[in-house]
């Protein structure tokens, strides 16, 4: 149990570090009263949404916990609730810090880029460290208390369920507000982004926090814990393959996760902007140091303290290196397709000169093309990790990749903080020099949000494959017969699910945005002096619309995600359920990569034009780019990221209920 204690202590250390960062943030200057009032409105809206969302989810979670108690057992039911609470808490902590850091970053921008970057990254790091620390404490504590891996599956299912709803609800909220604000404000009225005259501007800023902060935190928390748990479940496979003690291979993924989290703390100190003021380079320094420390610590542990036979240490170390390299390479690939400095975004901007149609065609093409290299990377990682360590080696590579979640999410959660900081600077009338710095931070934030989504998607794919292998072990499937009708049925249903799921979310954003647009138009029409800046809009009305529509729309997609594997397994048996999982992983991976990359590329093409290219703001090219960005917004921030959670919910549901469902299967195909 030494490793369990080590993981627990690593989690405690990580939370203490997050607490120190919070202390540092809260002691920074909050700016003037107007800035504080705007930040308070954003904070109030974010709290209102999260409070109402968690009340909805509490009812659903309790119902599921009761079902698990009756059909699986008490321990798994308790672990499920702990997973629900931990995932929700990770998102809650991140959002609470984010809405308090935003105005402090705007104030810090008065003194220059370095201080503003340091503060915004610290705010993001709280989210990353909190989710990783909570994950380590949750897994280690439950494993120690129950002495069994079965309850850990329930823990992962709880995290997956909250991740799904947080991604769906937060994604619908943020993009309904964003699209509604842009369509009326930018396109119809020709006013700047974050203009205080826009009635949807507060809802838009709230959405950055509930979607990109709380939603992403819950998403990656779930990926982190379920991947580590899946690798632990496959510990028996590693023991059989290498002929060593089973407990050693069960504990290894937990140790690797703890080492990765501690490495992230070390790497966070390297995120400092240099004389060149290159923000992205500062982040790469942090990731690079984290990866280096992770590899060194893994080597020291594996070759000196793991107790694993010397003949297989090299094989497992290679698997760990593969996981770390996938993280670095997926960042670079995603940055190439989404950053303003590279050819894909420049091509979309150039095509915008001839209208919205060519802008959309170009963005769609680049989004499709962007799936090539991530998939090749995952294929190489799977092949090489399997070659050196079997399915256990693949699971260990996935665990090593997700062990870097803390530093990755620190870089991601920095994005909504800087976005909000720019909004506060605009609405409070701070000097242009301040907005220039917040714009620099925000532009990089768009890229980092895209790169971390790439990380989350790749991690979801590798983690889901580990879960798939664990499911096959549980239900004793040695091979999947693609010629069997049941398998084909499952495969087609699985491939369909990401498209159906994404369609529902896109339509939900459209319906919610329609309500926002109508409300914003009404206020501009009925509130005298609003356009001239002589009257104040009713921000609360748009916040309320976004909240109600998001919560109304999140239930059915969630039910479909949970119910589909249960029905397919019950009606058609093990082969069909295996086909369902395979189809969902393959289809969901490609669709998620396409949507998130295309959306981010459209967004940055718009921002590239806003720098003055092709006529700059207000030009025909800019108007075309706004259309592309509007289409891309729900792709990159709602439907695409939600597929990560869909993939893993379907896998964890199958793992939790698999044996029970298949034992009572009708097996209609035979």
XYZ file of C-alpha atoms in Angstrom:
670
model
C 0.000 0.000 0.000
C 3.038 2.297 -0.130
C 2.088 3.451 -3.632
C -1.462 4.199 -2.517
C -0.113 6.389 0.293
C 2.338 8.060 -2.111
C -0.486 8.892 -4.543
C -2.627 10.242 -1.708
C 0.201 12.472 -0.432
C 0.935 13.667 -3.984
C -2.726 14.668 -4.264
C -2.567 16.557 -0.962
C 0.630 18.361 -2.026
C -1.010 19.342 -5.303
C -4.060 20.784 -3.559
C -1.808 22.705 -1.154
C 0.035 24.165 -4.148
C -3.315 25.151 -5.677
C -4.217 26.808 -2.379
C -0.989 28.812 -2.438
C -1.810 29.987 -5.969
C -5.271 31.077 -4.820
C -3.686 33.093 -1.999
C -1.347 34.752 -4.503
C -4.226 35.612 -6.861
C -6.550 36.997 -4.201
C -3.823 39.329 -2.939
C -3.447 40.975 -6.353
C -5.147 44.313 -7.031
C -8.820 44.121 -8.114
C -8.851 47.428 -9.989
C -11.440 50.169 -9.756
C -15.064 49.932 -8.649
C -16.446 49.723 -12.185
C -14.209 46.731 -12.955
C -15.292 45.059 -9.733
C -18.974 45.587 -10.532
C -18.596 44.013 -13.976
C -16.656 41.065 -12.538
C -19.327 40.652 -9.841
C -22.034 40.416 -12.529
C -20.043 37.703 -14.344
C -19.471 35.879 -11.060
C -23.147 36.057 -10.146
C -24.230 34.676 -13.519
C -21.698 31.842 -13.400
C -22.719 30.870 -9.871
C -26.406 30.960 -10.784
C -25.886 28.610 -13.720
C -23.628 26.174 -11.892
C -25.927 26.086 -8.854
C -28.984 25.274 -10.956
C -27.074 22.753 -13.065
C -25.782 20.885 -10.014
C -29.295 20.730 -8.539
C -30.478 19.044 -11.754
C -27.533 16.674 -11.720
C -27.913 15.802 -8.037
C -31.321 14.269 -8.726
C -30.001 12.279 -11.705
C -26.929 11.135 -9.746
C -29.006 9.913 -6.809
C -31.285 7.898 -9.103
C -28.298 6.264 -10.808
C -26.620 5.609 -7.430
C -29.730 3.767 -6.213
C -29.762 1.638 -9.384
C -26.074 0.797 -8.934
C -26.717 -0.110 -5.287
C -29.462 -2.597 -6.184
C -27.841 -4.117 -9.265
C -24.101 -3.900 -8.496
C -23.479 -3.235 -4.802
C -23.049 -0.713 -1.996
C -19.328 -0.023 -2.459
C -19.656 0.761 -6.159
C -22.652 3.001 -5.431
C -20.684 5.002 -2.845
C -17.700 5.256 -5.179
C -20.016 6.497 -7.930
C -21.254 9.324 -5.702
C -17.678 10.202 -4.734
C -16.840 10.400 -8.448
C -19.830 12.673 -9.049
C -18.858 14.989 -6.195
C -15.160 15.042 -7.125
C -15.834 15.880 -10.768
C -18.339 18.592 -9.864
C -15.938 20.001 -7.259
C -13.067 20.155 -9.770
C -15.200 22.268 -12.095
C -16.567 24.392 -9.264
C -13.126 25.240 -7.871
C -11.798 26.132 -11.304
C -14.726 28.401 -12.096
C -14.669 30.153 -8.719
C -11.005 31.032 -9.189
C -11.477 31.993 -12.839
C -14.207 34.561 -12.103
C -11.991 36.125 -9.436
C -8.814 36.185 -11.507
C -10.272 37.899 -14.593
C -10.460 41.446 -13.236
C -7.081 41.098 -11.530
C -5.531 40.194 -14.886
C -7.153 43.253 -16.483
C -5.661 45.400 -13.710
C -2.265 43.682 -14.010
C -2.244 44.398 -17.758
C -1.761 48.082 -16.868
C 1.780 47.212 -15.785
C 2.691 45.002 -18.743
C 2.446 41.577 -20.347
C 4.649 39.572 -17.946
C 2.581 40.210 -14.815
C -0.738 39.714 -16.610
C 0.484 36.395 -18.058
C 1.784 35.199 -14.693
C -1.499 35.967 -12.970
C -3.731 34.477 -15.669
C -1.643 31.304 -15.820
C -1.767 31.004 -12.028
C -5.560 31.172 -12.226
C -5.587 28.413 -14.825
C -3.101 26.362 -12.802
C -5.512 26.261 -9.861
C -8.011 24.424 -12.069
C -5.383 21.993 -13.358
C -3.899 21.255 -9.960
C -7.299 20.933 -8.269
C -8.596 18.327 -10.723
C -5.379 16.286 -10.597
C -5.120 16.463 -6.820
C -8.748 15.479 -6.321
C -8.329 12.605 -8.781
C -5.311 11.163 -6.978
C -6.954 11.496 -3.562
C -10.179 9.910 -4.816
C -8.573 6.881 -6.478
C -6.075 6.197 -3.686
C -8.612 6.622 -0.881
C -11.255 4.379 -2.441
C -8.698 1.715 -3.336
C -7.382 1.764 0.242
C -10.830 1.657 1.866
C -12.371 -1.046 -0.311
C -9.244 -3.024 -1.217
C -10.802 -3.783 -4.602
C -10.783 -2.322 -8.105
C -14.501 -2.878 -8.756
C -15.673 0.230 -6.820
C -13.166 2.308 -8.766
C -15.179 1.587 -11.906
C -18.133 3.265 -10.193
C -15.890 6.223 -9.332
C -14.942 6.586 -12.990
C -18.585 6.301 -14.062
C -19.570 9.100 -11.668
C -16.844 11.327 -13.078
C -17.911 10.462 -16.637
C -21.553 11.267 -16.017
C -20.816 14.701 -14.550
C -18.334 15.371 -17.331
C -20.992 14.649 -19.937
C -23.581 16.966 -18.420
C -21.033 19.691 -17.608
C -19.769 19.641 -21.176
C -23.254 19.598 -22.678
C -24.822 22.185 -20.372
C -21.825 24.508 -20.256
C -21.251 24.180 -23.992
C -24.839 25.064 -24.881
C -24.782 28.028 -22.491
C -21.509 29.519 -23.672
C -22.186 29.255 -27.387
C -25.807 30.380 -27.243
C -24.666 33.574 -25.525
C -21.621 34.009 -27.763
C -23.462 33.450 -31.041
C -26.387 35.616 -29.958
C -24.078 38.453 -28.910
C -22.039 38.297 -32.129
C -24.930 38.060 -34.590
C -26.622 41.196 -33.318
C -23.681 43.127 -31.893
C -20.975 42.580 -34.497
C -22.942 41.757 -37.629
C -26.139 43.835 -37.301
C -25.020 46.766 -35.140
C -21.327 46.876 -36.047
C -20.209 47.347 -32.448
C -17.033 45.767 -31.002
C -16.861 42.500 -29.123
C -17.481 42.950 -25.372
C -19.164 46.313 -25.978
C -21.115 47.198 -22.795
C -24.118 48.257 -24.919
C -24.682 44.647 -25.970
C -27.298 43.030 -23.666
C -25.689 39.583 -24.147
C -22.159 40.629 -23.224
C -22.314 39.471 -19.586
C -23.894 36.146 -20.584
C -21.083 35.728 -23.122
C -18.423 36.272 -20.457
C -20.229 33.959 -18.045
C -20.232 31.300 -20.758
C -16.448 31.381 -21.036
C -16.264 30.217 -17.427
C -19.035 27.606 -17.302
C -18.017 26.078 -20.637
C -14.271 26.469 -21.092
C -13.352 26.333 -17.404
C -15.845 24.252 -15.401
C -16.749 22.076 -18.397
C -13.169 21.388 -19.459
C -12.111 20.695 -15.851
C -14.826 18.057 -15.446
C -13.942 16.616 -18.873
C -10.231 16.142 -18.234
C -10.781 15.093 -14.599
C -12.868 12.251 -15.955
C -10.268 11.352 -18.607
C -7.543 11.383 -15.964
C -9.292 9.091 -13.477
C -10.898 6.620 -15.902
C -7.631 6.133 -17.802
C -5.673 5.453 -14.619
C -8.415 3.119 -13.382
C -8.533 1.260 -16.724
C -4.759 0.745 -16.615
C -5.031 -0.535 -13.035
C -7.786 -2.941 -14.110
C -5.481 -4.281 -16.798
C -2.737 -4.873 -14.211
C -3.621 -8.549 -14.251
C -2.939 -8.587 -17.999
C 0.506 -7.092 -17.410
C 1.250 -9.646 -14.720
C 0.247 -12.505 -17.022
C 2.287 -11.071 -19.899
C 5.473 -10.443 -17.925
C 5.152 -13.098 -15.242
C 5.339 -10.846 -12.173
C 3.225 -10.020 -9.128
C -0.228 -8.678 -10.045
C -0.287 -5.931 -7.390
C 2.898 -4.419 -8.819
C 1.256 -3.874 -12.199
C -1.976 -2.634 -10.624
C -0.063 0.009 -8.652
C 2.216 1.173 -11.476
C -0.366 3.387 -13.306
C -1.257 5.073 -10.007
C 2.412 5.776 -9.335
C 2.900 7.159 -12.842
C -0.140 9.414 -12.409
C 1.243 10.791 -9.143
C 4.655 11.411 -10.689
C 3.063 13.217 -13.628
C 1.092 15.506 -11.332
C 4.177 16.367 -9.274
C 6.077 17.007 -12.517
C 3.332 19.444 -13.536
C 3.984 21.481 -10.392
C 7.668 21.723 -11.358
C 6.786 22.602 -14.943
C 4.429 25.391 -13.896
C 7.391 27.401 -12.556
C 8.904 27.505 -16.050
C 5.947 29.397 -17.582
C 7.524 32.833 -17.823
C 7.556 35.147 -20.826
C 11.038 36.023 -22.103
C 12.421 39.119 -23.763
C 10.793 38.069 -27.041
C 7.373 38.253 -25.280
C 6.351 35.035 -27.002
C 3.481 33.710 -24.875
C 3.167 30.355 -26.618
C 6.887 29.730 -26.139
C 6.431 30.352 -22.406
C 3.788 27.616 -22.325
C 5.981 25.223 -24.289
C 8.745 25.759 -21.737
C 6.315 24.673 -19.023
C 5.192 21.591 -20.949
C 8.782 20.749 -21.893
C 10.030 20.895 -18.309
C 7.032 18.877 -17.110
C 7.709 16.177 -19.711
C 11.432 16.070 -18.846
C 10.829 15.803 -15.087
C 8.132 13.188 -15.682
C 10.464 10.990 -17.733
C 13.301 11.309 -15.195
C 11.060 10.527 -12.202
C 9.450 7.603 -14.036
C 12.878 6.196 -14.839
C 14.031 6.491 -11.227
C 10.862 4.892 -9.915
C 10.617 2.117 -12.494
C 14.253 1.008 -12.283
C 14.770 1.465 -8.540
C 11.512 1.213 -6.594
C 8.807 -0.488 -8.683
C 9.730 -4.082 -7.926
C 9.152 -5.011 -11.584
C 11.486 -7.569 -13.112
C 14.518 -5.972 -14.766
C 13.816 -7.803 -18.042
C 10.602 -5.808 -18.646
C 11.489 -2.429 -17.132
C 12.743 -1.089 -20.470
C 9.535 -2.120 -22.237
C 7.320 -0.307 -19.765
C 9.573 2.741 -19.710
C 9.215 2.996 -23.486
C 5.414 2.908 -23.077
C 5.623 5.805 -20.618
C 7.811 7.823 -22.996
C 5.319 7.181 -25.812
C 2.495 8.631 -23.708
C 4.510 11.748 -22.880
C 5.529 12.246 -26.517
C 1.915 11.989 -27.685
C 1.073 14.943 -25.434
C 3.846 17.104 -26.888
C 3.129 16.153 -30.504
C -0.646 16.600 -30.302
C -0.009 20.127 -29.015
C 2.243 20.943 -31.949
C -0.121 19.425 -34.549
C -3.166 21.261 -33.206
C -1.280 24.538 -32.954
C -0.281 24.267 -36.624
C -3.907 23.958 -37.739
C -5.341 26.627 -35.427
C -2.721 29.353 -34.790
C -2.675 32.594 -36.789
C 0.999 32.168 -37.667
C 0.527 29.078 -39.830
C -0.812 28.344 -43.316
C -4.249 26.789 -42.530
C -5.619 29.838 -40.681
C -4.022 32.206 -43.198
C -5.744 30.280 -45.987
C -9.172 30.674 -44.351
C -8.531 34.398 -43.865
C -7.527 34.764 -47.524
C -10.631 32.902 -48.703
C -12.786 35.271 -46.635
C -12.122 38.028 -49.199
C -14.609 36.413 -51.563
C -17.369 35.939 -49.005
C -18.803 33.704 -46.323
C -19.249 30.774 -48.717
C -15.557 30.393 -49.516
C -14.667 31.017 -45.886
C -16.910 28.123 -44.844
C -15.644 25.791 -47.577
C -12.034 26.466 -46.621
C -12.677 25.952 -42.911
C -14.531 22.693 -43.497
C -11.715 21.382 -45.685
C -9.042 22.258 -43.135
C -11.085 20.714 -40.320
C -11.339 17.460 -42.275
C -7.665 17.515 -43.187
C -6.688 18.126 -39.564
C -7.763 14.610 -38.579
C -4.895 13.003 -40.522
C -1.856 13.579 -38.322
C -3.551 13.094 -34.923
C -4.947 9.765 -36.089
C -1.567 8.693 -37.485
C 0.019 9.715 -34.184
C -2.492 7.655 -32.210
C -2.002 4.684 -34.553
C 1.782 4.824 -34.109
C 1.395 5.207 -30.335
C -0.972 2.227 -30.183
C 1.213 0.020 -32.353
C 4.470 0.855 -30.591
C 3.103 0.688 -27.034
C 1.364 -2.617 -27.809
C 4.555 -3.996 -29.348
C 6.612 -3.326 -26.216
C 3.987 -3.999 -23.547
C 0.853 -5.573 -24.969
C -2.504 -4.052 -24.094
C -1.094 -3.181 -20.679
C 1.659 -1.153 -22.365
C -0.997 0.770 -24.314
C -2.960 1.463 -21.136
C 0.222 2.606 -19.377
C 1.022 4.980 -22.257
C -2.477 6.453 -21.945
C -2.029 6.839 -18.174
C 1.329 8.575 -18.717
C -0.270 10.946 -21.205
C -3.158 11.847 -18.882
C -0.776 12.202 -15.926
C 0.211 15.549 -17.486
C -3.379 16.812 -17.215
C -2.556 19.379 -14.524
C -0.156 21.436 -16.668
C -2.313 20.986 -19.775
C -5.461 22.268 -18.069
C -3.496 25.108 -16.490
C -2.758 26.289 -20.021
C -6.340 25.730 -21.126
C -8.085 27.443 -18.199
C -5.839 30.453 -18.754
C -7.915 31.100 -21.906
C -11.312 32.033 -20.405
C -9.560 34.170 -17.778
C -7.834 36.298 -20.423
C -11.010 36.418 -22.521
C -12.916 37.774 -19.524
C -10.068 40.175 -18.724
C -10.404 41.672 -22.201
C -14.154 41.996 -21.758
C -13.741 43.746 -18.415
C -11.143 46.105 -19.911
C -13.515 46.957 -22.782
C -16.612 47.414 -20.636
C -14.871 49.466 -17.941
C -13.222 51.797 -20.453
C -9.589 50.993 -19.654
C -6.898 52.492 -21.942
C -6.188 50.889 -25.339
C -2.756 49.830 -24.057
C -4.501 47.519 -21.567
C -6.824 46.061 -24.194
C -3.832 45.490 -26.476
C -2.193 43.280 -23.837
C -5.402 41.395 -23.031
C -5.944 40.858 -26.767
C -2.447 39.356 -27.058
C -3.191 37.029 -24.165
C -6.619 36.155 -25.557
C -5.328 35.397 -29.059
C -2.933 32.827 -27.616
C -5.739 31.610 -25.367
C -7.763 30.644 -28.454
C -4.867 28.495 -29.619
C -4.232 26.942 -26.203
C -7.909 26.073 -25.845
C -7.717 24.346 -29.219
C -4.507 22.459 -28.367
C -5.857 21.274 -25.032
C -9.038 20.100 -26.749
C -6.754 18.093 -29.058
C -5.081 16.642 -25.961
C -8.463 15.841 -24.405
C -9.692 14.129 -27.582
C -6.529 12.055 -28.033
C -6.593 11.193 -24.337
C -10.245 10.193 -24.624
C -9.423 7.872 -27.517
C -6.499 6.164 -25.755
C -8.370 6.018 -22.459
C -11.451 4.583 -24.150
C -9.362 1.876 -25.787
C -8.006 0.946 -22.363
C -11.581 0.852 -21.044
C -12.596 -1.227 -24.060
C -9.867 -3.732 -23.240
C -10.993 -3.814 -19.602
C -14.587 -4.419 -20.757
C -13.436 -7.300 -22.976
C -11.600 -8.817 -20.002
C -14.682 -8.508 -17.791
C -17.098 -10.179 -20.221
C -14.482 -12.642 -21.518
C -14.438 -11.537 -25.147
C -11.225 -12.798 -26.744
C -12.020 -11.523 -30.236
C -14.687 -9.514 -32.038
C -16.161 -11.171 -35.131
C -16.754 -8.418 -37.692
C -18.697 -10.818 -39.894
C -21.302 -11.484 -37.203
C -24.559 -9.549 -37.782
C -24.686 -8.517 -34.117
C -21.244 -6.910 -34.361
C -22.217 -5.033 -37.517
C -25.384 -3.760 -35.848
C -23.403 -2.510 -32.874
C -20.744 -0.986 -35.105
C -23.235 1.055 -37.134
C -25.117 2.232 -34.061
C -21.830 3.184 -32.415
C -20.650 5.113 -35.471
C -24.030 6.869 -35.663
C -24.115 8.021 -32.029
C -21.519 10.853 -32.250
C -23.351 12.332 -35.256
C -26.772 12.117 -33.605
C -25.375 13.466 -30.341
C -23.621 16.369 -32.081
C -26.748 17.170 -34.077
C -28.798 17.469 -30.914
C -26.250 19.801 -29.318
C -25.931 21.975 -32.421
C -29.710 22.319 -32.645
C -29.829 23.148 -28.938
C -27.297 25.943 -29.446
C -29.299 27.194 -32.414
C -32.552 27.290 -30.442
C -30.932 28.989 -27.474
C -29.083 31.495 -29.685
C -32.358 32.297 -31.459
C -33.889 33.302 -28.135
C -30.835 35.413 -27.268
C -30.874 37.162 -30.666
C -34.557 38.024 -30.308
C -33.985 39.397 -26.812
C -30.964 41.482 -27.825
C -32.856 42.915 -30.804
C -35.809 43.714 -28.550
C -33.652 45.614 -26.106
C -31.914 47.641 -28.821
C -35.348 48.483 -30.217
C -37.217 49.229 -26.988
C -34.585 50.690 -24.631
C -34.184 54.297 -25.702
C -30.610 55.559 -25.837
C -29.066 52.076 -25.594
C -27.224 52.292 -28.899
C -25.923 55.745 -27.988
C -24.610 54.480 -24.654
C -27.033 56.624 -22.645
C -29.038 53.709 -21.227
C -28.039 50.412 -19.597
C -29.137 47.059 -21.082
C -30.814 44.309 -19.080
C -27.909 41.855 -18.848
C -29.733 39.552 -16.411
C -32.407 38.663 -18.977
C -29.872 37.151 -21.405
C -28.116 35.322 -18.568
C -31.453 33.816 -17.527
C -32.320 32.752 -21.097
C -28.948 31.027 -21.550
C -29.258 29.247 -18.204
C -32.797 27.962 -18.744
C -32.240 26.767 -22.306
C -28.936 25.037 -21.482
C -30.451 23.109 -18.583
C -33.548 22.249 -20.599
C -31.527 20.851 -23.482
C -28.939 18.757 -21.609
C -31.205 15.934 -20.373
C -32.045 14.018 -23.576
C -28.437 13.764 -24.897
C -27.378 12.478 -21.471
C -30.118 9.846 -21.398
C -29.179 8.656 -24.898
C -25.518 8.295 -23.881
C -26.355 6.159 -20.846
C -29.253 4.151 -22.288
C -27.802 3.144 -25.680
C -25.114 0.683 -24.456
C -27.599 -0.831 -22.001
C -30.169 -1.444 -24.740
C -27.694 -2.702 -27.348
C -26.087 -5.108 -24.880
C -29.436 -6.369 -23.617
C -30.990 -6.825 -27.067
C -28.053 -8.124 -29.104
C -25.394 -9.435 -26.717
C -21.656 -9.093 -26.119
C -20.491 -8.902 -29.745
C -22.955 -6.114 -30.508
C -21.880 -4.135 -27.445
C -18.237 -4.563 -28.425
C -19.100 -3.312 -31.921
C -20.932 -0.340 -30.409
C -17.878 0.652 -28.371
C -15.542 0.303 -31.340
C -17.808 2.319 -33.625
C -18.254 5.114 -31.086
C -14.517 5.421 -30.408
C -13.538 5.582 -34.091
C -16.369 7.824 -35.247
C -16.272 10.057 -32.160
C -12.515 10.598 -32.382
C -12.605 11.747 -36.000
C -15.708 13.900 -35.631
C -14.391 15.580 -32.472
C -11.032 16.380 -34.107
C -12.772 17.785 -37.176
C -15.189 19.995 -35.271
C -12.829 21.422 -32.669
C -10.038 22.180 -35.139
C -12.298 23.722 -37.786
C -13.998 25.896 -35.175
C -10.716 27.142 -33.722
C -9.291 27.835 -37.192
C -12.361 29.897 -38.143
C -12.070 31.849 -34.888
C -8.410 32.712 -35.371
C -8.921 33.540 -39.058
C -11.378 36.191 -37.895
C -8.858 37.475 -35.343
C -6.140 37.522 -37.992
C -8.269 39.779 -40.193
C -8.957 41.992 -37.170
C -5.227 42.769 -36.996
C -5.693 44.788 -40.209
C -5.292 42.105 -42.866
C -7.607 42.255 -45.924
C -9.213 45.492 -44.754
C -9.410 44.689 -41.050
C -12.485 45.195 -38.884
C -15.660 46.116 -40.723
C -14.415 44.917 -44.108
C -16.283 42.392 -46.245
C -13.624 39.811 -45.409
C -14.190 40.453 -41.715
C -17.955 40.033 -42.063
C -17.418 36.730 -43.882
C -14.999 35.594 -41.173
C -17.570 36.419 -38.480
C -20.002 34.060 -40.195
C -17.365 31.317 -40.192
C -16.594 31.955 -36.545
C -20.301 31.844 -35.692
C -20.655 28.440 -37.365
C -17.449 27.203 -35.750
C -18.307 28.286 -32.219
C -20.749 25.475 -31.357
C -18.487 23.010 -33.172
C -15.385 23.772 -31.119
C -16.939 24.625 -27.764
C -20.099 22.499 -27.563
C -20.437 19.463 -29.826
C -16.754 18.617 -30.362
C -15.617 18.611 -26.718
C -18.802 16.848 -25.566
C -17.860 13.834 -27.698
C -14.956 13.115 -25.320
C -17.433 12.579 -22.526
C -19.818 10.608 -24.764
C -17.076 8.147 -25.727
C -16.098 7.472 -22.131
C -19.616 7.423 -20.676
C -20.555 4.673 -23.122
C -17.422 2.725 -22.189
C -17.838 3.148 -18.427
C -21.546 2.247 -18.541
C -20.605 -0.917 -20.430
C -17.897 -1.706 -17.887
C -20.101 -1.088 -14.845
C -23.188 -2.929 -16.075
C -21.619 -5.199 -18.725
C -21.677 -8.541 -16.943
C -25.174 -8.015 -15.564
C -26.640 -6.909 -18.919
C -25.027 -9.663 -20.922
C -26.051 -12.331 -18.414
C -29.674 -11.378 -19.089
C -29.271 -10.564 -22.784
C -32.028 -11.502 -25.220
C -29.366 -11.880 -27.953
C -31.962 -11.468 -30.728
C -29.436 -12.041 -33.512
C -27.780 -15.096 -32.009
